PDB file of C-alpha atoms and ligand atoms in Angstrom:
ATOM      1  CA  MET J   1     -31.102  10.673 -29.889  1.00  0.00           C
ATOM      2  CA  THR J   2     -30.592  14.178 -28.439  1.00  0.00           C
ATOM      3  CA  ALA J   3     -26.949  14.970 -27.696  1.00  0.00           C
ATOM      4  CA  SER J   4     -27.130  18.677 -26.968  1.00  0.00           C
ATOM      5  CA  LEU J   5     -28.664  20.927 -24.312  1.00  0.00           C
ATOM      6  CA  LEU J   6     -31.350  23.501 -25.056  1.00  0.00           C
ATOM      7  CA  ARG J   7     -31.958  26.229 -22.446  1.00  0.00           C
ATOM      8  CA  HIS J   8     -35.664  27.091 -22.457  1.00  0.00           C
ATOM      9  CA  PRO J   9     -36.753  30.572 -21.302  1.00  0.00           C
ATOM     10  CA  ARG J  10     -40.129  29.406 -19.914  1.00  0.00           C
ATOM     11  CA  PHE J  11     -38.677  26.536 -17.903  1.00  0.00           C
ATOM     12  CA  VAL J  12     -37.896  27.341 -14.241  1.00  0.00           C
ATOM     13  CA  SER J  13     -36.518  24.922 -11.650  1.00  0.00           C
ATOM     14  CA  LEU J  14     -36.232  25.201  -7.864  1.00  0.00           C
ATOM     15  CA  GLU J  15     -33.393  23.408  -6.131  1.00  0.00           C
ATOM     16  CA  GLY J  16     -32.055  23.046  -2.622  1.00  0.00           C
ATOM     17  CA  GLY J  17     -31.209  20.606   0.124  1.00  0.00           C
ATOM     18  CA  GLU J  18     -33.700  18.930   2.458  1.00  0.00           C
ATOM     19  CA  GLY J  19     -36.084  21.331   4.198  1.00  0.00           C
ATOM     20  CA  ALA J  20     -35.028  24.351   2.140  1.00  0.00           C
ATOM     21  CA  GLY J  21     -38.693  25.314   1.772  1.00  0.00           C
ATOM     22  CA  LYS J  22     -39.260  24.716  -1.928  1.00  0.00           C
ATOM     23  CA  THR J  23     -42.873  23.620  -1.506  1.00  0.00           C
ATOM     24  CA  THR J  24     -44.191  26.916  -0.128  1.00  0.00           C
ATOM     25  CA  ALA J  25     -42.057  28.991  -2.492  1.00  0.00           C
ATOM     26  CA  ILE J  26     -43.087  27.042  -5.567  1.00  0.00           C
ATOM     27  CA  ASN J  27     -46.784  27.501  -4.822  1.00  0.00           C
ATOM     28  CA  ALA J  28     -46.268  31.253  -4.399  1.00  0.00           C
ATOM     29  CA  LEU J  29     -44.397  31.368  -7.704  1.00  0.00           C
ATOM     30  CA  ARG J  30     -47.140  29.446  -9.513  1.00  0.00           C
ATOM     31  CA  ASP J  31     -49.790  31.806  -8.128  1.00  0.00           C
ATOM     32  CA  ALA J  32     -47.762  34.891  -9.092  1.00  0.00           C
ATOM     33  CA  LEU J  33     -47.225  33.710 -12.680  1.00  0.00           C
ATOM     34  CA  ARG J  34     -50.898  32.729 -13.033  1.00  0.00           C
ATOM     35  CA  ALA J  35     -51.982  36.114 -11.665  1.00  0.00           C
ATOM     36  CA  ARG J  36     -50.077  37.650 -14.586  1.00  0.00           C
ATOM     37  CA  GLY J  37     -52.248  35.610 -16.982  1.00  0.00           C
ATOM     38  CA  ASN J  38     -49.813  32.787 -17.773  1.00  0.00           C
ATOM     39  CA  ASP J  39     -50.527  29.111 -18.308  1.00  0.00           C
ATOM     40  CA  VAL J  40     -48.369  27.433 -15.621  1.00  0.00           C
ATOM     41  CA  VAL J  41     -47.538  23.753 -15.163  1.00  0.00           C
ATOM     42  CA  LEU J  42     -46.167  22.807 -11.751  1.00  0.00           C
ATOM     43  CA  THR J  43     -44.329  19.507 -11.590  1.00  0.00           C
ATOM     44  CA  ARG J  44     -41.640  17.704  -9.603  1.00  0.00           C
ATOM     45  CA  GLU J  45     -38.719  15.307  -9.782  1.00  0.00           C
ATOM     46  CA  PRO J  46     -38.200  12.502  -9.446  1.00  0.00           C
ATOM     47  CA  GLY J  47     -41.738  12.094 -10.777  1.00  0.00           C
ATOM     48  CA  GLY J  48     -44.225  14.104 -12.783  1.00  0.00           C
ATOM     49  CA  THR J  49     -45.733  11.196 -14.781  1.00  0.00           C
ATOM     50  CA  PRO J  50     -47.313   7.945 -13.545  1.00  0.00           C
ATOM     51  CA  LEU J  51     -44.253   5.919 -14.581  1.00  0.00           C
ATOM     52  CA  ALA J  52     -41.801   8.465 -13.161  1.00  0.00           C
ATOM     53  CA  GLU J  53     -43.759   8.567  -9.882  1.00  0.00           C
ATOM     54  CA  ARG J  54     -43.383   4.758  -9.645  1.00  0.00           C
ATOM     55  CA  ILE J  55     -39.632   5.186 -10.113  1.00  0.00           C
ATOM     56  CA  ARG J  56     -39.661   7.897  -7.402  1.00  0.00           C
ATOM     57  CA  ALA J  57     -41.292   5.437  -5.008  1.00  0.00           C
ATOM     58  CA  LEU J  58     -38.689   2.769  -5.848  1.00  0.00           C
ATOM     59  CA  VAL J  59     -35.855   5.209  -5.150  1.00  0.00           C
ATOM     60  CA  LEU J  60     -37.227   7.028  -2.093  1.00  0.00           C
ATOM     61  CA  LYS J  61     -39.797   4.777  -0.413  1.00  0.00           C
ATOM     62  CA  PRO J  62     -39.288   1.173  -1.598  1.00  0.00           C
ATOM     63  CA  ASP J  63     -41.463  -1.569  -0.129  1.00  0.00           C
ATOM     64  CA  ALA J  64     -39.864  -3.995   2.324  1.00  0.00           C
ATOM     65  CA  GLU J  65     -38.865  -6.542  -0.334  1.00  0.00           C
ATOM     66  CA  ILE J  66     -37.048  -4.001  -2.501  1.00  0.00           C
ATOM     67  CA  ALA J  67     -35.647  -2.110   0.500  1.00  0.00           C
ATOM     68  CA  ALA J  68     -33.882  -5.316   1.561  1.00  0.00           C
ATOM     69  CA  GLU J  69     -31.768  -5.139  -1.622  1.00  0.00           C
ATOM     70  CA  PRO J  70     -29.152  -2.358  -1.395  1.00  0.00           C
ATOM     71  CA  LEU J  71     -29.582   0.132  -4.248  1.00  0.00           C
ATOM     72  CA  SER J  72     -26.240   0.948  -5.867  1.00  0.00           C
ATOM     73  CA  ALA J  73     -25.360   4.591  -6.533  1.00  0.00           C
ATOM     74  CA  GLU J  74     -25.143   3.756 -10.241  1.00  0.00           C
ATOM     75  CA  ALA J  75     -28.637   2.227 -10.318  1.00  0.00           C
ATOM     76  CA  GLU J  76     -29.980   5.213  -8.369  1.00  0.00           C
ATOM     77  CA  LEU J  77     -28.548   7.617 -10.948  1.00  0.00           C
ATOM     78  CA  LEU J  78     -29.966   5.654 -13.877  1.00  0.00           C
ATOM     79  CA  LEU J  79     -33.375   5.406 -12.211  1.00  0.00           C
ATOM     80  CA  VAL J  80     -33.628   9.186 -11.666  1.00  0.00           C
ATOM     81  CA  PHE J  81     -32.577   9.732 -15.281  1.00  0.00           C
ATOM     82  CA  ALA J  82     -35.107   7.157 -16.554  1.00  0.00           C
ATOM     83  CA  ALA J  83     -37.797   9.103 -14.682  1.00  0.00           C
ATOM     84  CA  ARG J  84     -36.466  12.409 -16.065  1.00  0.00           C
ATOM     85  CA  ALA J  85     -36.325  11.174 -19.677  1.00  0.00           C
ATOM     86  CA  GLN J  86     -39.990  10.239 -19.405  1.00  0.00           C
ATOM     87  CA  HIS J  87     -40.963  13.431 -17.550  1.00  0.00           C
ATOM     88  CA  VAL J  88     -39.318  15.671 -20.152  1.00  0.00           C
ATOM     89  CA  ARG J  89     -41.020  13.970 -23.094  1.00  0.00           C
ATOM     90  CA  GLN J  90     -44.455  13.418 -21.560  1.00  0.00           C
ATOM     91  CA  VAL J  91     -44.937  16.618 -19.566  1.00  0.00           C
ATOM     92  CA  ILE J  92     -42.289  19.325 -19.876  1.00  0.00           C
ATOM     93  CA  GLN J  93     -41.734  19.529 -23.624  1.00  0.00           C
ATOM     94  CA  PRO J  94     -45.460  19.367 -24.531  1.00  0.00           C
ATOM     95  CA  ALA J  95     -46.233  22.144 -22.020  1.00  0.00           C
ATOM     96  CA  LEU J  96     -43.415  24.360 -23.291  1.00  0.00           C
ATOM     97  CA  ARG J  97     -44.528  23.748 -26.895  1.00  0.00           C
ATOM     98  CA  ARG J  98     -48.041  24.985 -26.138  1.00  0.00           C
ATOM     99  CA  GLY J  99     -46.631  28.166 -24.568  1.00  0.00           C
ATOM    100  CA  ALA J 100     -46.926  27.349 -20.859  1.00  0.00           C
ATOM    101  CA  TYR J 101     -44.404  28.126 -18.137  1.00  0.00           C
ATOM    102  CA  VAL J 102     -43.102  24.972 -16.477  1.00  0.00           C
ATOM    103  CA  ILE J 103     -41.939  25.130 -12.856  1.00  0.00           C
ATOM    104  CA  SER J 104     -40.198  21.996 -11.650  1.00  0.00           C
ATOM    105  CA  ASP J 105     -39.485  21.167  -8.023  1.00  0.00           C
ATOM    106  CA  ARG J 106     -35.939  19.857  -8.731  1.00  0.00           C
ATOM    107  CA  PHE J 107     -34.373  18.911 -12.064  1.00  0.00           C
ATOM    108  CA  THR J 108     -30.950  17.723 -13.286  1.00  0.00           C
ATOM    109  CA  ASP J 109     -28.976  19.937 -10.871  1.00  0.00           C
ATOM    110  CA  SER J 110     -30.253  17.602  -8.130  1.00  0.00           C
ATOM    111  CA  SER J 111     -28.552  14.662  -9.863  1.00  0.00           C
ATOM    112  CA  TYR J 112     -25.236  16.534  -9.918  1.00  0.00           C
ATOM    113  CA  ALA J 113     -25.702  17.419  -6.222  1.00  0.00           C
ATOM    114  CA  TYR J 114     -27.070  14.140  -4.811  1.00  0.00           C
ATOM    115  CA  GLN J 115     -25.653  11.428  -7.091  1.00  0.00           C
ATOM    116  CA  GLY J 116     -22.518  13.402  -8.010  1.00  0.00           C
ATOM    117  CA  GLY J 117     -21.757  15.199  -4.725  1.00  0.00           C
ATOM    118  CA  GLY J 118     -23.571  12.940  -2.254  1.00  0.00           C
ATOM    119  CA  ARG J 119     -22.815   9.550  -3.817  1.00  0.00           C
ATOM    120  CA  GLY J 120     -19.511  10.490  -5.440  1.00  0.00           C
ATOM    121  CA  LEU J 121     -20.390   9.540  -9.030  1.00  0.00           C
ATOM    122  CA  ASP J 122     -18.470  11.100 -11.925  1.00  0.00           C
ATOM    123  CA  PRO J 123     -20.106  14.386 -13.020  1.00  0.00           C
ATOM    124  CA  ALA J 124     -18.897  13.732 -16.578  1.00  0.00           C
ATOM    125  CA  TRP J 125     -21.178  10.689 -16.688  1.00  0.00           C
ATOM    126  CA  ILE J 126     -24.085  12.802 -15.410  1.00  0.00           C
ATOM    127  CA  ALA J 127     -23.346  15.440 -18.056  1.00  0.00           C
ATOM    128  CA  ASP J 128     -23.395  12.764 -20.750  1.00  0.00           C
ATOM    129  CA  LEU J 129     -26.762  11.432 -19.539  1.00  0.00           C
ATOM    130  CA  GLU J 130     -28.063  15.005 -19.365  1.00  0.00           C
ATOM    131  CA  ARG J 131     -27.174  15.659 -23.012  1.00  0.00           C
ATOM    132  CA  ARG J 132     -28.338  12.299 -24.348  1.00  0.00           C
ATOM    133  CA  ALA J 133     -31.428  11.511 -22.261  1.00  0.00           C
ATOM    134  CA  VAL J 134     -32.696  14.984 -21.340  1.00  0.00           C
ATOM    135  CA  GLY J 135     -31.416  17.646 -23.741  1.00  0.00           C
ATOM    136  CA  LEU J 136     -33.090  20.447 -21.814  1.00  0.00           C
ATOM    137  CA  LEU J 137     -31.932  23.058 -19.297  1.00  0.00           C
ATOM    138  CA  PRO J 138     -34.079  25.501 -17.314  1.00  0.00           C
ATOM    139  CA  GLY J 139     -33.724  29.121 -18.362  1.00  0.00           C
ATOM    140  CA  LEU J 140     -33.748  30.005 -14.673  1.00  0.00           C
ATOM    141  CA  THR J 141     -32.860  27.952 -11.597  1.00  0.00           C
ATOM    142  CA  LEU J 142     -33.500  29.215  -8.071  1.00  0.00           C
ATOM    143  CA  LEU J 143     -31.241  27.627  -5.489  1.00  0.00           C
ATOM    144  CA  LEU J 144     -32.797  27.835  -2.023  1.00  0.00           C
ATOM    145  CA  ASP J 145     -29.716  27.670   0.145  1.00  0.00           C
ATOM    146  CA  VAL J 146     -29.776  26.980   3.870  1.00  0.00           C
ATOM    147  CA  ASP J 147     -27.398  25.546   6.441  1.00  0.00           C
ATOM    148  CA  VAL J 148     -27.658  21.732   6.431  1.00  0.00           C
ATOM    149  CA  ALA J 149     -28.497  21.464  10.136  1.00  0.00           C
ATOM    150  CA  VAL J 150     -31.295  24.043   9.834  1.00  0.00           C
ATOM    151  CA  GLY J 151     -32.821  22.370   6.768  1.00  0.00           C
ATOM    152  CA  ARG J 152     -32.620  18.894   8.284  1.00  0.00           C
ATOM    153  CA  ALA J 153     -34.229  20.060  11.523  1.00  0.00           C
ATOM    154  CA  ARG J 154     -37.138  21.483   9.503  1.00  0.00           C
ATOM    155  CA  ALA J 155     -37.534  18.270   7.453  1.00  0.00           C
ATOM    156  CA  ASN J 156     -37.238  16.064  10.559  1.00  0.00           C
ATOM    157  CA  GLY J 157     -39.943  18.102  12.259  1.00  0.00           C
ATOM    158  CA  ARG J 158     -42.314  17.144   9.466  1.00  0.00           C
ATOM    159  CA  ASP J 159     -41.328  13.555   8.488  1.00  0.00           C
ATOM    160  CA  MET J 160     -42.052  10.767  10.920  1.00  0.00           C
ATOM    161  CA  TRP J 161     -40.546   8.221   8.517  1.00  0.00           C
ATOM    162  CA  PRO J 162     -37.565   9.632   6.602  1.00  0.00           C
ATOM    163  CA  ASP J 163     -37.092   8.310   3.062  1.00  0.00           C
ATOM    164  CA  ARG J 164     -33.929   6.578   1.756  1.00  0.00           C
ATOM    165  CA  ILE J 165     -32.143   9.820   1.018  1.00  0.00           C
ATOM    166  CA  GLU J 166     -33.344  11.726   4.089  1.00  0.00           C
ATOM    167  CA  SER J 167     -31.807   8.882   6.133  1.00  0.00           C
ATOM    168  CA  GLU J 168     -28.285   9.818   4.983  1.00  0.00           C
ATOM    169  CA  GLN J 169     -25.788  11.467   7.372  1.00  0.00           C
ATOM    170  CA  ASP J 170     -24.874  15.167   7.583  1.00  0.00           C
ATOM    171  CA  ASP J 171     -21.640  14.783   5.564  1.00  0.00           C
ATOM    172  CA  PHE J 172     -23.706  13.531   2.596  1.00  0.00           C
ATOM    173  CA  PHE J 173     -25.847  16.697   2.735  1.00  0.00           C
ATOM    174  CA  GLN J 174     -22.768  18.910   3.150  1.00  0.00           C
ATOM    175  CA  ARG J 175     -21.430  17.493  -0.142  1.00  0.00           C
ATOM    176  CA  VAL J 176     -24.863  18.012  -1.767  1.00  0.00           C
ATOM    177  CA  ARG J 177     -24.873  21.661  -0.666  1.00  0.00           C
ATOM    178  CA  ALA J 178     -21.287  22.205  -1.824  1.00  0.00           C
ATOM    179  CA  VAL J 179     -22.096  20.961  -5.345  1.00  0.00           C
ATOM    180  CA  PHE J 180     -25.236  23.103  -5.589  1.00  0.00           C
ATOM    181  CA  ARG J 181     -23.224  26.189  -4.621  1.00  0.00           C
ATOM    182  CA  GLN J 182     -20.429  25.257  -7.001  1.00  0.00           C
ATOM    183  CA  ARG J 183     -22.936  25.036  -9.846  1.00  0.00           C
ATOM    184  CA  VAL J 184     -24.180  28.560  -9.109  1.00  0.00           C
ATOM    185  CA  GLY J 185     -20.627  29.798  -9.589  1.00  0.00           C
ATOM    186  CA  GLU J 186     -20.237  27.842 -12.827  1.00  0.00           C
ATOM    187  CA  ASP J 187     -23.436  29.150 -14.429  1.00  0.00           C
ATOM    188  CA  PRO J 188     -24.306  32.531 -12.837  1.00  0.00           C
ATOM    189  CA  GLY J 189     -26.536  33.499 -15.756  1.00  0.00           C
ATOM    190  CA  ARG J 190     -28.958  30.662 -15.038  1.00  0.00           C
ATOM    191  CA  PHE J 191     -28.881  30.527 -11.230  1.00  0.00           C
ATOM    192  CA  ARG J 192     -30.228  32.875  -8.570  1.00  0.00           C
ATOM    193  CA  LEU J 193     -29.135  32.125  -5.009  1.00  0.00           C
ATOM    194  CA  ILE J 194     -31.965  32.583  -2.504  1.00  0.00           C
ATOM    195  CA  ASP J 195     -31.263  32.865   1.228  1.00  0.00           C
ATOM    196  CA  ALA J 196     -33.561  30.148   2.585  1.00  0.00           C
ATOM    197  CA  SER J 197     -32.710  30.777   6.222  1.00  0.00           C
ATOM    198  CA  GLN J 198     -35.408  33.495   6.353  1.00  0.00           C
ATOM    199  CA  ASP J 199     -38.994  32.656   7.276  1.00  0.00           C
ATOM    200  CA  GLN J 200     -41.276  31.000   4.694  1.00  0.00           C
ATOM    201  CA  ALA J 201     -42.946  34.250   3.634  1.00  0.00           C
ATOM    202  CA  GLY J 202     -39.538  35.873   3.124  1.00  0.00           C
ATOM    203  CA  VAL J 203     -38.299  32.981   0.979  1.00  0.00           C
ATOM    204  CA  ALA J 204     -41.478  33.043  -1.146  1.00  0.00           C
ATOM    205  CA  THR J 205     -41.177  36.814  -1.643  1.00  0.00           C
ATOM    206  CA  ALA J 206     -37.516  36.502  -2.668  1.00  0.00           C
ATOM    207  CA  VAL J 207     -38.358  33.735  -5.164  1.00  0.00           C
ATOM    208  CA  VAL J 208     -41.173  35.700  -6.817  1.00  0.00           C
ATOM    209  CA  ALA J 209     -38.995  38.843  -6.944  1.00  0.00           C
ATOM    210  CA  ALA J 210     -36.130  36.930  -8.566  1.00  0.00           C
ATOM    211  CA  VAL J 211     -38.459  35.534 -11.240  1.00  0.00           C
ATOM    212  CA  ASP J 212     -40.021  38.962 -11.880  1.00  0.00           C
ATOM    213  CA  ALA J 213     -36.558  40.502 -12.315  1.00  0.00           C
ATOM    214  CA  TRP J 214     -35.537  37.709 -14.668  1.00  0.00           C
ATOM    215  CA  LEU J 215     -38.718  38.087 -16.760  1.00  0.00           C
ATOM    216  CA  ALA J 216     -38.154  41.846 -17.005  1.00  0.00           C
ATOM    217  CA  GLN J 217     -34.584  41.224 -18.147  1.00  0.00           C
ATOM    218  CA  GLU J 218     -35.704  38.630 -20.756  1.00  0.00           C
ATOM    219  CA  SER J 219     -38.462  40.770 -22.298  1.00  0.00           C
TER     220      SER J 219
HETATM  221  N1  T5A S   1     -33.177  13.483  -5.724  1.00  0.00           N
HETATM  222  C1  T5A S   1     -33.965  14.166  -6.581  1.00  0.00           C
HETATM  223  C2  T5A S   1     -31.996  12.900  -6.149  1.00  0.00           C
HETATM  224  O1  T5A S   1     -31.296  12.260  -5.361  1.00  0.00           O
HETATM  225  N2  T5A S   1     -31.619  13.044  -7.448  1.00  0.00           N
HETATM  226  C3  T5A S   1     -32.375  13.720  -8.361  1.00  0.00           C
HETATM  227  O2  T5A S   1     -31.991  13.821  -9.554  1.00  0.00           O
HETATM  228  C4  T5A S   1     -33.600  14.302  -7.908  1.00  0.00           C
HETATM  229  C5  T5A S   1     -34.477  15.056  -8.881  1.00  0.00           C
HETATM  230  C6  T5A S   1     -36.776  14.244  -3.478  1.00  0.00           C
HETATM  231  C7  T5A S   1     -35.508  13.547  -3.090  1.00  0.00           C
HETATM  232  O3  T5A S   1     -34.927  13.000  -4.251  1.00  0.00           O
HETATM  233  C8  T5A S   1     -33.594  13.373  -4.328  1.00  0.00           C
HETATM  234  C9  T5A S   1     -33.493  14.652  -3.539  1.00  0.00           C
HETATM  235  C10 T5A S   1     -34.520  14.481  -2.450  1.00  0.00           C
HETATM  236  O4  T5A S   1     -33.919  13.841  -1.346  1.00  0.00           O
HETATM  237  P1  T5A S   1     -38.540  15.265  -1.906  1.00  0.00           P
HETATM  238  O5  T5A S   1     -39.493  14.702  -0.913  1.00  0.00           O
HETATM  239  O6  T5A S   1     -39.085  15.990  -3.070  1.00  0.00           O
HETATM  240  O7  T5A S   1     -37.626  14.115  -2.409  1.00  0.00           O
HETATM  241  O8  T5A S   1     -37.452  16.034  -1.095  1.00  0.00           O
HETATM  242  P2  T5A S   1     -37.249  17.527  -0.980  1.00  0.00           P
HETATM  243  O9  T5A S   1     -37.370  18.147  -2.321  1.00  0.00           O
HETATM  244  O10 T5A S   1     -35.982  17.749  -0.243  1.00  0.00           O
HETATM  245  O11 T5A S   1     -38.505  17.930  -0.117  1.00  0.00           O
HETATM  246  P3  T5A S   1     -38.559  18.582   1.252  1.00  0.00           P
HETATM  247  O12 T5A S   1     -40.024  18.619   1.512  1.00  0.00           O
HETATM  248  O13 T5A S   1     -37.686  17.959   2.276  1.00  0.00           O
HETATM  249  O14 T5A S   1     -37.957  20.006   1.000  1.00  0.00           O
HETATM  250  P4  T5A S   1     -38.685  21.322   0.665  1.00  0.00           P
HETATM  251  O15 T5A S   1     -39.810  21.138  -0.293  1.00  0.00           O
HETATM  252  O16 T5A S   1     -37.600  22.238   0.252  1.00  0.00           O
HETATM  253  O17 T5A S   1     -39.238  21.770   2.062  1.00  0.00           O
HETATM  254  P5  T5A S   1     -40.727  22.059   2.512  1.00  0.00           P
HETATM  255  O18 T5A S   1     -41.203  23.284   1.884  1.00  0.00           O
HETATM  256  O19 T5A S   1     -41.553  20.827   2.374  1.00  0.00           O
HETATM  257  O20 T5A S   1     -40.451  22.346   4.042  1.00  0.00           O
HETATM  258  C11 T5A S   1     -40.031  21.316   4.898  1.00  0.00           C
HETATM  259  C12 T5A S   1     -40.512  21.639   6.319  1.00  0.00           C
HETATM  260  O21 T5A S   1     -39.853  22.811   6.760  1.00  0.00           O
HETATM  261  C13 T5A S   1     -40.777  23.851   7.051  1.00  0.00           C
HETATM  262  C14 T5A S   1     -42.070  23.451   6.356  1.00  0.00           C
HETATM  263  O22 T5A S   1     -43.199  23.944   7.036  1.00  0.00           O
HETATM  264  C15 T5A S   1     -42.010  21.939   6.399  1.00  0.00           C
HETATM  265  O23 T5A S   1     -42.497  21.456   7.604  1.00  0.00           O
HETATM  266  N3  T5A S   1     -40.200  25.069   6.495  1.00  0.00           N
HETATM  267  C16 T5A S   1     -39.754  26.105   7.200  1.00  0.00           C
HETATM  268  N4  T5A S   1     -39.723  26.339   8.491  1.00  0.00           N
HETATM  269  C17 T5A S   1     -39.189  27.539   8.890  1.00  0.00           C
HETATM  270  N5  T5A S   1     -38.708  28.473   8.035  1.00  0.00           N
HETATM  271  C18 T5A S   1     -38.726  28.284   6.714  1.00  0.00           C
HETATM  272  N6  T5A S   1     -38.251  29.197   5.879  1.00  0.00           N
HETATM  273  C19 T5A S   1     -39.267  27.040   6.250  1.00  0.00           C
HETATM  274  N7  T5A S   1     -39.428  26.519   5.017  1.00  0.00           N
HETATM  275  C20 T5A S   1     -39.972  25.321   5.178  1.00  0.00           C
END
């Protein structure tokens, strides 16, 4: 069983609260890396494999029978880590081994932010799961940071039926944002903070520029 964390230089994650604009930015980043001749795998969490996508549906959009049973914070954490353990072994590690770049829409930082900050679970427990069940850290993490009210207004404009987590109150998302920002301060070498209050094109440009600068620094 893995009990340490390996930081991989071709593994990039994008993080942020609801409506930060990761989807547009991540597509621009994939296109930019491919245009430079790289093999790029784009994936997401929770999810990324058939089993992990089933877990995602259980956590975010359960059917009526399962939705009637309250999901404990502890079960939620273990479900996202079960999905991640599978995702890492089935998709991320094989892609990195063959030389591809992997870009993940969310990774373990989201568990610290949502289950740690939002739900109030002990970050030491999350760190233990991270070492034992995952064992992998992105070399670069882009945090798309935007005011909670702005991000929620964007997400609400798109989603007619909010999922379990989108249905939380503003104070939950304020705690999520606070933990994301705290993690930037704790690991400035891995994180780049992107101002996601700009328009979509501006966010995408800032993301691609941050990755270009990081690649230049690594080579
Ligand atoms: N989760 C995940 C956990 O609780 N624990 C974990 O460990 C993990 C991995 C994932 C959920 O799971 C939780 C966190 C999440 O709640 P998701 O559907 O992937 O679910 O949720 P998000 O990642 O938050 O997806 P969103 O779609 O809400 O956010 P995005 O991708 O950041 O936003 P995007 O690009 O889809 O944009 C949302 C809307 O805003 C507009 C877009 O057009 C779109 O309509 N928009 C902008 N409008 C103006 N200006 C901009 N700059 C804009 N950027 C986007």
